[in-house]
Tab-separated table of C-alpha atoms and ligand atoms in Angstrom:
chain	number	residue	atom	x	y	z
X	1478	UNK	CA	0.000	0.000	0.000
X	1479	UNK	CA	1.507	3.510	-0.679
X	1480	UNK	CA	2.647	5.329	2.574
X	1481	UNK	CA	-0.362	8.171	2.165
X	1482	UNK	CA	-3.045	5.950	1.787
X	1483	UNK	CA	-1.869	3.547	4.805
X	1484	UNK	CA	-1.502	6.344	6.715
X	1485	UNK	CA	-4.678	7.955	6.144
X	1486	UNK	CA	-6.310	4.554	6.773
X	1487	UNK	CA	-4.259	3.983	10.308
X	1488	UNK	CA	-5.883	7.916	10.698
X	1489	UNK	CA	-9.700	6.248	9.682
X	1490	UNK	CA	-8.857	3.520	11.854
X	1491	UNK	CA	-8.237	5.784	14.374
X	1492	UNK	CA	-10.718	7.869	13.718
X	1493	UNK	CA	-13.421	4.971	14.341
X	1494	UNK	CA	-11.442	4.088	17.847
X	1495	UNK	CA	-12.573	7.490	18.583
X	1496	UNK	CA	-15.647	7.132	17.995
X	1497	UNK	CA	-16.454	3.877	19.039
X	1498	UNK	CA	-14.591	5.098	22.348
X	1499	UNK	CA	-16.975	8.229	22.410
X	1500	UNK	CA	-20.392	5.859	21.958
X	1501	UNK	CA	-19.053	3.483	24.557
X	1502	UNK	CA	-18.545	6.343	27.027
X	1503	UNK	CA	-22.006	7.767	26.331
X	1504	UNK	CA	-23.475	4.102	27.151
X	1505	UNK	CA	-21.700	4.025	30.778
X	1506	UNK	CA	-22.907	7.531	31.000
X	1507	UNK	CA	-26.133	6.528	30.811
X	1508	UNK	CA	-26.256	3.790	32.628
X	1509	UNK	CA	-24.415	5.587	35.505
X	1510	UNK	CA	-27.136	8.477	35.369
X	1511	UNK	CA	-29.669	5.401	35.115
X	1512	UNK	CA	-28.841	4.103	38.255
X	1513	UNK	CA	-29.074	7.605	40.008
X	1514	UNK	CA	-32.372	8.353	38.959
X	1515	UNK	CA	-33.478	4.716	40.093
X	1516	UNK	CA	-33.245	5.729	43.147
X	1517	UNK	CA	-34.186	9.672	43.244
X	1518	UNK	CA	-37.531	10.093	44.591
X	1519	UNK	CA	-37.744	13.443	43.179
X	1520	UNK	CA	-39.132	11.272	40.132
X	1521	UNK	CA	-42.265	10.965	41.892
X	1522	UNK	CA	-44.903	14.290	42.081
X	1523	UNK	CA	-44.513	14.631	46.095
X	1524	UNK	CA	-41.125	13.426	46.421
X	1525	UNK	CA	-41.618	10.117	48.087
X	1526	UNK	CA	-41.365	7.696	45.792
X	1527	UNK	CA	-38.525	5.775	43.568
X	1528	UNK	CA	-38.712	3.138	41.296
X	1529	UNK	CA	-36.607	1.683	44.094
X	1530	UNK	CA	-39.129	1.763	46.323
X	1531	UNK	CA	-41.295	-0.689	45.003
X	1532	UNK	CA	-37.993	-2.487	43.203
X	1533	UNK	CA	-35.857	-3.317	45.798
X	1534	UNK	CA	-32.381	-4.885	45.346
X	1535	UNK	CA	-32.389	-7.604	48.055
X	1536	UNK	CA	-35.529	-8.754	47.257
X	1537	UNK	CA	-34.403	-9.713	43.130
X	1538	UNK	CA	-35.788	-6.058	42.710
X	1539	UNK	CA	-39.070	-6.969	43.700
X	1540	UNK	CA	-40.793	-6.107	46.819
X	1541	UNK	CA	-42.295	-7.914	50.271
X	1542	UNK	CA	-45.990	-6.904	49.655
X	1543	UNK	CA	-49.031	-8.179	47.691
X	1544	UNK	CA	-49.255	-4.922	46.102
X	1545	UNK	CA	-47.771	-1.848	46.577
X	1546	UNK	CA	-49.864	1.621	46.796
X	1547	UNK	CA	-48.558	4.744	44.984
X	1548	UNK	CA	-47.830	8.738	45.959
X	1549	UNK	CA	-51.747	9.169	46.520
X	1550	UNK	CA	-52.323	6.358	49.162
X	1551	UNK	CA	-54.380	4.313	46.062
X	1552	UNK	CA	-53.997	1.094	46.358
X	1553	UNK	CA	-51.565	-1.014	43.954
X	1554	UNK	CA	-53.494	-3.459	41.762
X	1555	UNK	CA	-50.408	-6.317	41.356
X	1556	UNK	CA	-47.964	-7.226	42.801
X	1557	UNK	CA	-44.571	-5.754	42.097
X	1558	UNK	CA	-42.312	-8.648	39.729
X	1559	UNK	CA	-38.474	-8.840	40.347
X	1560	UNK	CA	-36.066	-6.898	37.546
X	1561	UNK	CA	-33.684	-10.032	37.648
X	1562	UNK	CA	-32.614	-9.826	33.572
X	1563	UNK	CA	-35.407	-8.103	32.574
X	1564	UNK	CA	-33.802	-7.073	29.224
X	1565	UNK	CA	-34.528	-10.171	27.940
X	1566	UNK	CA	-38.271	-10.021	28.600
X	1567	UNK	CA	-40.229	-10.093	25.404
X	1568	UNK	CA	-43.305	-8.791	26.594
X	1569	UNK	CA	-43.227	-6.286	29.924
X	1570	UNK	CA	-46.068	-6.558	32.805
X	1571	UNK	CA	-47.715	-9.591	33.946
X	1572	UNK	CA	-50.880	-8.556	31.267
X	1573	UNK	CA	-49.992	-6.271	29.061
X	1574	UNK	CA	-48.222	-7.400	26.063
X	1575	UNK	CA	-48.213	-4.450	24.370
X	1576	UNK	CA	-45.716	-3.029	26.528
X	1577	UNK	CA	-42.199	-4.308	24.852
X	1578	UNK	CA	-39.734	-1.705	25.688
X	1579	UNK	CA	-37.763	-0.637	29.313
X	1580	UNK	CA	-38.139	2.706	27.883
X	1581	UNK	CA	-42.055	2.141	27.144
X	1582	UNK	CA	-42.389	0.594	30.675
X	1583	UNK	CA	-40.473	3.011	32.847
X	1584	UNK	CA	-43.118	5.523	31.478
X	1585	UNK	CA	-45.856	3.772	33.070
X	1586	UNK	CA	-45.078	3.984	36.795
X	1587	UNK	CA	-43.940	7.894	36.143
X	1588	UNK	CA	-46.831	8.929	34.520
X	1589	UNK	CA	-49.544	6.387	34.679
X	1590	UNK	CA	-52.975	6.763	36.487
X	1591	UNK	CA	-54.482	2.961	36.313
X	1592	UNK	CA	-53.040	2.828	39.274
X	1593	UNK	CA	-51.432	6.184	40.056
X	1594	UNK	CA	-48.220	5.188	41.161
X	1595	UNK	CA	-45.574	8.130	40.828
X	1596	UNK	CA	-48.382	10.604	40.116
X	1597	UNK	CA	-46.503	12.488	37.238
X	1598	UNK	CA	-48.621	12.726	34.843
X	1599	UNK	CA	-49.779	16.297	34.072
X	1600	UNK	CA	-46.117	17.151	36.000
X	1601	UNK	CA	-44.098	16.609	33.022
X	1602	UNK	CA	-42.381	19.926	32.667
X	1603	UNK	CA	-41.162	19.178	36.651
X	1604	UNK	CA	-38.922	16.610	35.558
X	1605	UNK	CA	-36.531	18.812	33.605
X	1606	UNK	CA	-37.305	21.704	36.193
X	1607	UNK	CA	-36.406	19.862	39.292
X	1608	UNK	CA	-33.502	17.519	37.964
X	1609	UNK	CA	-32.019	20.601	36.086
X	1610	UNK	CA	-31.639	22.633	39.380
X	1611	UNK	CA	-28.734	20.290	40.019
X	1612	UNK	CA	-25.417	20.770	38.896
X	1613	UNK	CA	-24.447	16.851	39.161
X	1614	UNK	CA	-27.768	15.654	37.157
X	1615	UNK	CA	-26.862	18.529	34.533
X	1616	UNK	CA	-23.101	17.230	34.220
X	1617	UNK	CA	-24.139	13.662	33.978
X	1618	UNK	CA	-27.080	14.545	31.156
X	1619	UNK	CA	-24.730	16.128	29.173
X	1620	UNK	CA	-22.338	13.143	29.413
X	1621	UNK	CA	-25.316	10.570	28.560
X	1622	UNK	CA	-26.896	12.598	26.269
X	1623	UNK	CA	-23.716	15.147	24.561
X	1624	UNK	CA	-26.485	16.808	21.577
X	1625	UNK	CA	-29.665	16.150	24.320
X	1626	UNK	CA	-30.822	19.704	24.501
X	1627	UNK	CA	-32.765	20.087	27.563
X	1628	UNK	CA	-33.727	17.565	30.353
X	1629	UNK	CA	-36.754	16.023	29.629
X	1630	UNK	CA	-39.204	12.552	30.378
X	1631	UNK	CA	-37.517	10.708	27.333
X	1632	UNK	CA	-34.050	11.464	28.209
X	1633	UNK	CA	-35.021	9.675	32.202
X	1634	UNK	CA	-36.597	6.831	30.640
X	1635	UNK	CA	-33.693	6.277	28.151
X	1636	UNK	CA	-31.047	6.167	30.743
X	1637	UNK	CA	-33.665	4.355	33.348
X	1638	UNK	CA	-33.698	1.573	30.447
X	1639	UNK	CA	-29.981	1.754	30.350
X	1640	UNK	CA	-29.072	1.058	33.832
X	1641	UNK	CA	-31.973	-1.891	33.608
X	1642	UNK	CA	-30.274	-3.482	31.432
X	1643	UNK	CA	-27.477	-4.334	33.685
X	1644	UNK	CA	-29.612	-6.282	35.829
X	1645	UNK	CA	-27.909	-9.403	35.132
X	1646	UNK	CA	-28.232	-12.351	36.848
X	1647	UNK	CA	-26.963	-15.664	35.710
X	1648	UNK	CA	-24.574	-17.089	38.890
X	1649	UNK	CA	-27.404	-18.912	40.775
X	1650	UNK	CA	-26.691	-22.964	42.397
X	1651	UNK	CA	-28.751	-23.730	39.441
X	1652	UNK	CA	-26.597	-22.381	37.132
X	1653	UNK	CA	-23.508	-23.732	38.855
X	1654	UNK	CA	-25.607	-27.415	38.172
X	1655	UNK	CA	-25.666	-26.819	34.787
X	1656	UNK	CA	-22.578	-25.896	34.681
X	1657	UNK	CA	-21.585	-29.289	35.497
X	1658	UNK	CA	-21.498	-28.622	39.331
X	1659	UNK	CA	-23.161	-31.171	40.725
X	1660	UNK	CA	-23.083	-30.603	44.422
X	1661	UNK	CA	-24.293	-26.797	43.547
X	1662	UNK	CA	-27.605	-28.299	44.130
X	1663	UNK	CA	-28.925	-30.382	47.261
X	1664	UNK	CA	-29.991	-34.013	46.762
X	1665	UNK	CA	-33.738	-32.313	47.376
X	1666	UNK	CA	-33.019	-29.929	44.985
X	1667	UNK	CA	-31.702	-32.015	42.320
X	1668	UNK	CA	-35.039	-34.306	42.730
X	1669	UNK	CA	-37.384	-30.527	42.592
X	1670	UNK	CA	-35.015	-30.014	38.999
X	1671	UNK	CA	-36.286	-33.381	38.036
X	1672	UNK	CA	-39.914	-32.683	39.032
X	1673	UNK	CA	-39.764	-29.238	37.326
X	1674	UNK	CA	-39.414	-31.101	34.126
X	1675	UNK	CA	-41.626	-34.262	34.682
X	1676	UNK	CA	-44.472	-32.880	36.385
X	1677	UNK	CA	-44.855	-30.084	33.384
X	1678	UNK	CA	-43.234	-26.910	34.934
X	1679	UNK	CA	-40.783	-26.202	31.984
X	1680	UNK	CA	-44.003	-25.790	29.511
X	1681	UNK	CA	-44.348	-22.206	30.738
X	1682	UNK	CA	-41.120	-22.078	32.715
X	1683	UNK	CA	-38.698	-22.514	29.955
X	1684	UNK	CA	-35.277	-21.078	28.987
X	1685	UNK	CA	-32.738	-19.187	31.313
X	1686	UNK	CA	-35.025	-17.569	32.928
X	1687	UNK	CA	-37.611	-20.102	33.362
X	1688	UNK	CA	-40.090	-17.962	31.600
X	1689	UNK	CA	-41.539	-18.451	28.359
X	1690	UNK	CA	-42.580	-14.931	28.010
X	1691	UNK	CA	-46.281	-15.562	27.019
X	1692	UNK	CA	-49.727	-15.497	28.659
X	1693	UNK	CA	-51.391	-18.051	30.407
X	1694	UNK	CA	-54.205	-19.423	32.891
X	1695	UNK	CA	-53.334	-21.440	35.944
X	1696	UNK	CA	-56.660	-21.489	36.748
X	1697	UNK	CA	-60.356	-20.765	35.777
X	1698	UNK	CA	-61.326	-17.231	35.016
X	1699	UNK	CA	-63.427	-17.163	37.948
X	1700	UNK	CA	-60.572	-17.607	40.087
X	1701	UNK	CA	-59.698	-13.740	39.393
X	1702	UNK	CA	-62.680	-12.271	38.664
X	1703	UNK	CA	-60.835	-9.211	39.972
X	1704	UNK	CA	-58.492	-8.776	37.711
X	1705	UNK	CA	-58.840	-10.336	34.333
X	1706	UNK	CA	-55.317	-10.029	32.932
X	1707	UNK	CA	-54.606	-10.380	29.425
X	1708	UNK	CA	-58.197	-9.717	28.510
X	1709	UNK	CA	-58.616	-6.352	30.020
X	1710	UNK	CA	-56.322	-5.093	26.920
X	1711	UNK	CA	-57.580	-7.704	24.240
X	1712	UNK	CA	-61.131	-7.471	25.574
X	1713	UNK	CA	-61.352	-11.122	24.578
X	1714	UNK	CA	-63.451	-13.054	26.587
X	1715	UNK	CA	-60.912	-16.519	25.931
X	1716	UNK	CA	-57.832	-14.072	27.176
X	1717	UNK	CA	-59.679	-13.987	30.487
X	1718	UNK	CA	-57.283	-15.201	33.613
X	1719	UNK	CA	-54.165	-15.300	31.025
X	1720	UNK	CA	-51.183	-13.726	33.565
X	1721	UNK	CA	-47.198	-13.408	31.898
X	1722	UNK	CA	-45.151	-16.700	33.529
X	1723	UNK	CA	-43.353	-14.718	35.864
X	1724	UNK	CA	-39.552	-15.709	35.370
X	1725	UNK	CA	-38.021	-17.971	38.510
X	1726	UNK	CA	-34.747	-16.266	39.101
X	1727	UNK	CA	-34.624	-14.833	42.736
X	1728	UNK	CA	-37.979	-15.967	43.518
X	1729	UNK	CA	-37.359	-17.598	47.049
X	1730	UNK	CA	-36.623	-14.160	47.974
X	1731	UNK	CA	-40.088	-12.215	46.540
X	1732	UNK	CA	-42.759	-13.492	48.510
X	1733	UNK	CA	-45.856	-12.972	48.017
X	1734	UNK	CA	-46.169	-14.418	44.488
X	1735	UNK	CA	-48.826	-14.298	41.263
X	1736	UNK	CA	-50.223	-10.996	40.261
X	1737	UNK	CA	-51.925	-10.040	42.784
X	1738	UNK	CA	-49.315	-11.189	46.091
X	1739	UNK	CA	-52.221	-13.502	47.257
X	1740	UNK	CA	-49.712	-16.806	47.354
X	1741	UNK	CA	-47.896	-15.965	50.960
X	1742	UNK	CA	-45.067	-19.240	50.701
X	1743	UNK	CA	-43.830	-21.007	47.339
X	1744	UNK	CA	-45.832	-24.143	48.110
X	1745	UNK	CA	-48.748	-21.830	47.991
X	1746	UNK	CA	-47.942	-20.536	44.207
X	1747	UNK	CA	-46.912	-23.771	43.295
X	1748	UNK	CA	-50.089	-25.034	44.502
X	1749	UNK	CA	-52.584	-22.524	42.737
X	1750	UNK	CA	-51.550	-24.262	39.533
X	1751	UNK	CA	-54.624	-26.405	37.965
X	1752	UNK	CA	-51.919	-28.596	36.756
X	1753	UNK	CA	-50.238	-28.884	40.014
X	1754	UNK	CA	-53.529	-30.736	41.334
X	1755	UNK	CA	-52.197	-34.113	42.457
X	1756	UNK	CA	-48.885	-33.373	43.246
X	1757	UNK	CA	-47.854	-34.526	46.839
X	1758	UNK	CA	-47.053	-32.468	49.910
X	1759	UNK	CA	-43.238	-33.971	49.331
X	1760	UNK	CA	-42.990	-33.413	45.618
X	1761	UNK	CA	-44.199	-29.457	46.193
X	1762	UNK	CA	-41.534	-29.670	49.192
X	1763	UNK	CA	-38.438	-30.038	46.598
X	1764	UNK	CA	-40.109	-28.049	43.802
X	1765	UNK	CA	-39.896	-25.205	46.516
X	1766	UNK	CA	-36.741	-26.563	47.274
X	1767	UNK	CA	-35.037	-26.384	43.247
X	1768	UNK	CA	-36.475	-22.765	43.391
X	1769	UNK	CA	-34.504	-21.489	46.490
X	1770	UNK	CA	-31.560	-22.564	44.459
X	1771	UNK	CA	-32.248	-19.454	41.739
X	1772	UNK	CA	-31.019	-17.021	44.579
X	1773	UNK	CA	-28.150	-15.063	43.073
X	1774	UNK	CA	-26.706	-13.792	46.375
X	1775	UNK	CA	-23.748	-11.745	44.375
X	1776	UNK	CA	-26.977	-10.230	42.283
X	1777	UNK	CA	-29.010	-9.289	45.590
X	1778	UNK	CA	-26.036	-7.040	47.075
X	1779	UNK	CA	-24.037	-6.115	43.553
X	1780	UNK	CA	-22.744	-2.863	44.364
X	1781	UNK	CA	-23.033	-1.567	40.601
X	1782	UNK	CA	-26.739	-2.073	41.253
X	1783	UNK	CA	-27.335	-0.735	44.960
X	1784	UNK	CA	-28.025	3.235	45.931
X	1785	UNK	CA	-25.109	5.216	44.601
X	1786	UNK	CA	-23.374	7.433	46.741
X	1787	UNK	CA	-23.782	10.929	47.587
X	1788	UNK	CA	-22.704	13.491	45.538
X	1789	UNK	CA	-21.409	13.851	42.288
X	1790	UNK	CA	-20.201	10.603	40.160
X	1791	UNK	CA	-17.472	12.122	38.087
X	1792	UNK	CA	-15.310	15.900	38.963
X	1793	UNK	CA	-17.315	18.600	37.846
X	1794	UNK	CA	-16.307	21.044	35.534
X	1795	UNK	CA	-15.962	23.904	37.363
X	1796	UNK	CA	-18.743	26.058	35.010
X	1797	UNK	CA	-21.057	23.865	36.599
X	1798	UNK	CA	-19.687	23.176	40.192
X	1799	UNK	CA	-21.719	25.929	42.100
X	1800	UNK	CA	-24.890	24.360	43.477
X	1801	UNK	CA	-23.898	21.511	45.563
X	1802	UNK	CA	-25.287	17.778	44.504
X	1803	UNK	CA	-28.367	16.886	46.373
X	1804	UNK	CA	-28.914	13.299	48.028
X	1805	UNK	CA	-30.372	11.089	45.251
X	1806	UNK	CA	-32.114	8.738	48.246
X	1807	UNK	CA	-35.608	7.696	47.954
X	1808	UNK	CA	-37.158	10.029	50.801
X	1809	UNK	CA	-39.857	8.463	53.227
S	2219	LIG	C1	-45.728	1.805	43.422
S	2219	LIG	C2	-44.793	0.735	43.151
S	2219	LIG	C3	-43.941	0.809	41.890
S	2219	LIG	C4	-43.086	1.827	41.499
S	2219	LIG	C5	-42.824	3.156	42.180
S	2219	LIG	C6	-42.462	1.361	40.287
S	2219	LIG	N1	-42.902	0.110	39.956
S	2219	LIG	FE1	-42.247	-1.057	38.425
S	2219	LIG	N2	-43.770	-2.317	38.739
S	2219	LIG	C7	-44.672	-2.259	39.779
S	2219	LIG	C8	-45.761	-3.202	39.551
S	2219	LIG	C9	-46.961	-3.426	40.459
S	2219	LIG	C10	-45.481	-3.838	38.320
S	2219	LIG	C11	-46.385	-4.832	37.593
S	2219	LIG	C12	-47.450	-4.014	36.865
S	2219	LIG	C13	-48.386	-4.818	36.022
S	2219	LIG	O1	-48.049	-5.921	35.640
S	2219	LIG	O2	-49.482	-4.341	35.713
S	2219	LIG	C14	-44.209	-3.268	37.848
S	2219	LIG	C15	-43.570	-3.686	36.687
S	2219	LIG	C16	-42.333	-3.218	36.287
S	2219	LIG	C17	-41.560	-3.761	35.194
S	2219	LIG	C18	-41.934	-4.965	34.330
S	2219	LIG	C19	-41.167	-6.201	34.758
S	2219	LIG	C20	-41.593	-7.455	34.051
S	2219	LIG	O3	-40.832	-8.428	34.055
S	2219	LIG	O4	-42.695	-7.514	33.490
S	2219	LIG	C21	-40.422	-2.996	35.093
S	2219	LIG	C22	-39.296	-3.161	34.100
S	2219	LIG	C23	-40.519	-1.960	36.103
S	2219	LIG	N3	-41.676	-2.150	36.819
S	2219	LIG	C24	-39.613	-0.923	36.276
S	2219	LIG	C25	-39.902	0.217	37.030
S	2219	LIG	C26	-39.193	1.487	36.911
S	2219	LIG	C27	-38.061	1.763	35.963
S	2219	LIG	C28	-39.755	2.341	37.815
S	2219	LIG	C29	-39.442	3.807	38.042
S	2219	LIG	C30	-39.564	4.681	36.898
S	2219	LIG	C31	-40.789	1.584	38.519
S	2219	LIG	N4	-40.869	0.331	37.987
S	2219	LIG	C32	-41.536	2.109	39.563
S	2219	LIG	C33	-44.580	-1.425	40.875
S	2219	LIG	C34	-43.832	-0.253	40.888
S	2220	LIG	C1	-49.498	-23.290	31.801
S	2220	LIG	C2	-48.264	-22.593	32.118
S	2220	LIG	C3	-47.636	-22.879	33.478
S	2220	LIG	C4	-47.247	-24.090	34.010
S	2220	LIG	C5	-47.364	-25.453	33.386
S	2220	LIG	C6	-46.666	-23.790	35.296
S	2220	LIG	N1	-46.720	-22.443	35.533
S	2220	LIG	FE1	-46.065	-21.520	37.215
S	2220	LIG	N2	-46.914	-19.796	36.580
S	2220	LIG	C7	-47.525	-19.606	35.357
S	2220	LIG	C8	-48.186	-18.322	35.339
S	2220	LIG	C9	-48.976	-17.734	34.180
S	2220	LIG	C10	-47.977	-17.766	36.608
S	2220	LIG	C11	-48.555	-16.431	37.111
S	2220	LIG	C12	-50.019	-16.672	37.443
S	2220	LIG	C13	-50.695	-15.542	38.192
S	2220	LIG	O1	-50.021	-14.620	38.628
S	2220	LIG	O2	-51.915	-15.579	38.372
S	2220	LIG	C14	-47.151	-18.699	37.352
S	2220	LIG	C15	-46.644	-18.473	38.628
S	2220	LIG	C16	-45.754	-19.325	39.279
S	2220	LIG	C17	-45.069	-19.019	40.505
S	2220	LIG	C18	-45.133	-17.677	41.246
S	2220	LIG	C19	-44.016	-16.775	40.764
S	2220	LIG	C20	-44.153	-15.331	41.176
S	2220	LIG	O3	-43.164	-14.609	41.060
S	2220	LIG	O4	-45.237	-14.890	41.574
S	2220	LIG	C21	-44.329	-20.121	40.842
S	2220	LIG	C22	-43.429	-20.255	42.058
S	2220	LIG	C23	-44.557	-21.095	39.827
S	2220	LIG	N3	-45.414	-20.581	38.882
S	2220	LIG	C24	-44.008	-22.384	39.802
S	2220	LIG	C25	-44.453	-23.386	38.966
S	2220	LIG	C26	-44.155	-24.790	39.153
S	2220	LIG	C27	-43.285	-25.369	40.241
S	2220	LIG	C28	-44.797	-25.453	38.140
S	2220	LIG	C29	-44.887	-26.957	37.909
S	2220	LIG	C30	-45.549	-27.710	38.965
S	2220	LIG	C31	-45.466	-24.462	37.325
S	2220	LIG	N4	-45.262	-23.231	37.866
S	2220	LIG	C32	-46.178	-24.747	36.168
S	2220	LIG	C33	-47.532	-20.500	34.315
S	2220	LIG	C34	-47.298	-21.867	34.449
């Protein structure tokens, strides 16, 4: 190759470090600023609500109640479903399949009213009002976002998304077992495993996540007359009942379980299946068992994932140092 022409590829090839360097550092960015407003209450209309209050870390991101009532006092309508790998979710919600996207999603407990939850609709200007009085949100927007303009609800929802998507989880017992650790699981557990498979589990609970992402009964209609799931959006009568398969992983530590948080123990969920009819006291005793073994314990208490600290992430540039960086903890 002629000297100018190699050297003005090695100066492309540079060139597209740069730039690959640049997108990289826009994607940590965002994540970073993700995690931060997680956890800022000042996403909700009175200031006393996170996503992190309903989504809590030690709990696989879920929480410890049925249901979970928003900034009004109105009562939550299901209960709140762990975050563990929730980028590979193909359908968001336990009846909604419409809802496909983090981004979509995130706008539902900000701004939705069916239940109100963090009461922002009709406080959308707020957002960019309240987060843009602080010099360490402004900094980190204009690292996640470099051409973003002002702050706004799709710019939070964006970089909520982001962060999300580091939820992973995928160093459970269960997948040391597959790993070809056999003494990752219990003898107990290891016979629950086989049960999971023989007694019909993996039909819905399938893949990685034990989820197959799609809607289903476990029960007559009648059996949730309050809430009809999938139908309330299809309005089909046949959809009536049909609940997402909640995936598996960290579920021995988000009791209560189904949609509405009305199974206190495992056994209990396990036993509200139709298909679960005739299974014996000891054969529910080591499913529960195999599912204590998805606990991620490194997942649970994953500093990357946990409230940040205090204060301001990166060194401000001094244009923007004046106002000092706020707490970012959910308050009340
Ligand atoms: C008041 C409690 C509450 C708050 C606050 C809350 N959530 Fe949720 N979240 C829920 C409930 C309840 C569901 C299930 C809703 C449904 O299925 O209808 C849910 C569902 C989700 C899901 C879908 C998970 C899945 O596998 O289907 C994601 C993702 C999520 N929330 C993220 C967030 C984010 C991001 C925020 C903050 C912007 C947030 N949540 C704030 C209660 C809450
Ligand atoms: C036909 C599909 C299907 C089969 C088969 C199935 N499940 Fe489920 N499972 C679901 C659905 C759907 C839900 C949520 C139902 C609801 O919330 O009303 C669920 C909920 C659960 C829950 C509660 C999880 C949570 O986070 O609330 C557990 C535990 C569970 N199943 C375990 C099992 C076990 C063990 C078996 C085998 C004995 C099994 N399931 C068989 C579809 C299925």
């Amino acid at each position: 190759m002629p000297v100018r022409l190699a050297l003005a590829a090695a100066a492309l090839a540079a060139g597209a470090i740069a730039v690959a360097a640049a997108r990289d550092d826009t994607a940590a960015a965002k994540v970073e600023l993700g995690r931060r407003l997680f956890y800022d209450a000042d996403l909700s209309v009175d200031g006393t609500m996170a996503c992190a209050t309903c989504h809590e870390q030690r709990r696989g991101f879920s929480d410890g109640n049925a249901t979970h009532p928003g900034v009004t006092g109105a009562p939550g309508r299901r209960n709140v479903p762990g975050l563990a790998n929730v980028a590979a979710r193909a359908a968001l919600t336990w009846g909604d399949p419409r809802v496909r996207t983090l981004e979509a999603q995130a706008a539902i407990p900000l701004f939705g009213t069916h239940p109100i939850e963090m009461g922002m609709k009709g406080h959308e200007a707020e957002i960019g009002k309240r987060l843009g009085a602080d010099a360490c949100y402004r900094a980190q927007f204009r690292a996640a976002f470099p051409s973003g303009g002002v702050i706004d609800a799709t710019q939070v929802v964006t970089a909520i998304a982001a962060f999300q998507r580091t939820m992973i989880s995928r160093d459970t017992p269960y997948d040391r077992y597959r790993a070809g650790r056999q003494d990752a699981l219990s003898a107990s557990q290891r016979a629950g495993l086989r049960a999971f498979a023989t007694r019909g589990c993996t039909a819905c609970h399938a893949g990685t996540d034990l989820t197959d992402d799609r809607f289903h009964a476990i029960a007559p209609p009648a059996a949730n007359a309050r809430d009809t799931g999938l139908a309330e959006i299809t309005g089909r009568a046949a959809d009536a009942g049909l609940f997402k398969t909640p995936g598996l992983r960290n579920v021995a530590v988000s009791a209560p379980y189904l949609h509405d948080g009305s199974a206190p123990m495992l056994a209990d969920a396990i036993r509200r299946h139709d298909t679960a009819r005739g299974l014996d006291d000891a054969t529910i005793a080591v499913l529960a068992d195999f599912l204590t073994g998805l606990t991620d314990a490194a997942f649970l208490h994953d500093p990357r994932l946990s409230l940040p600290p205090p204060g301001c992430p990166r060194p401000l540039s001094p244009a923007a140092a004046p106002d000092a960086g706020r707490a970012s903890a959910p308050r009340g």
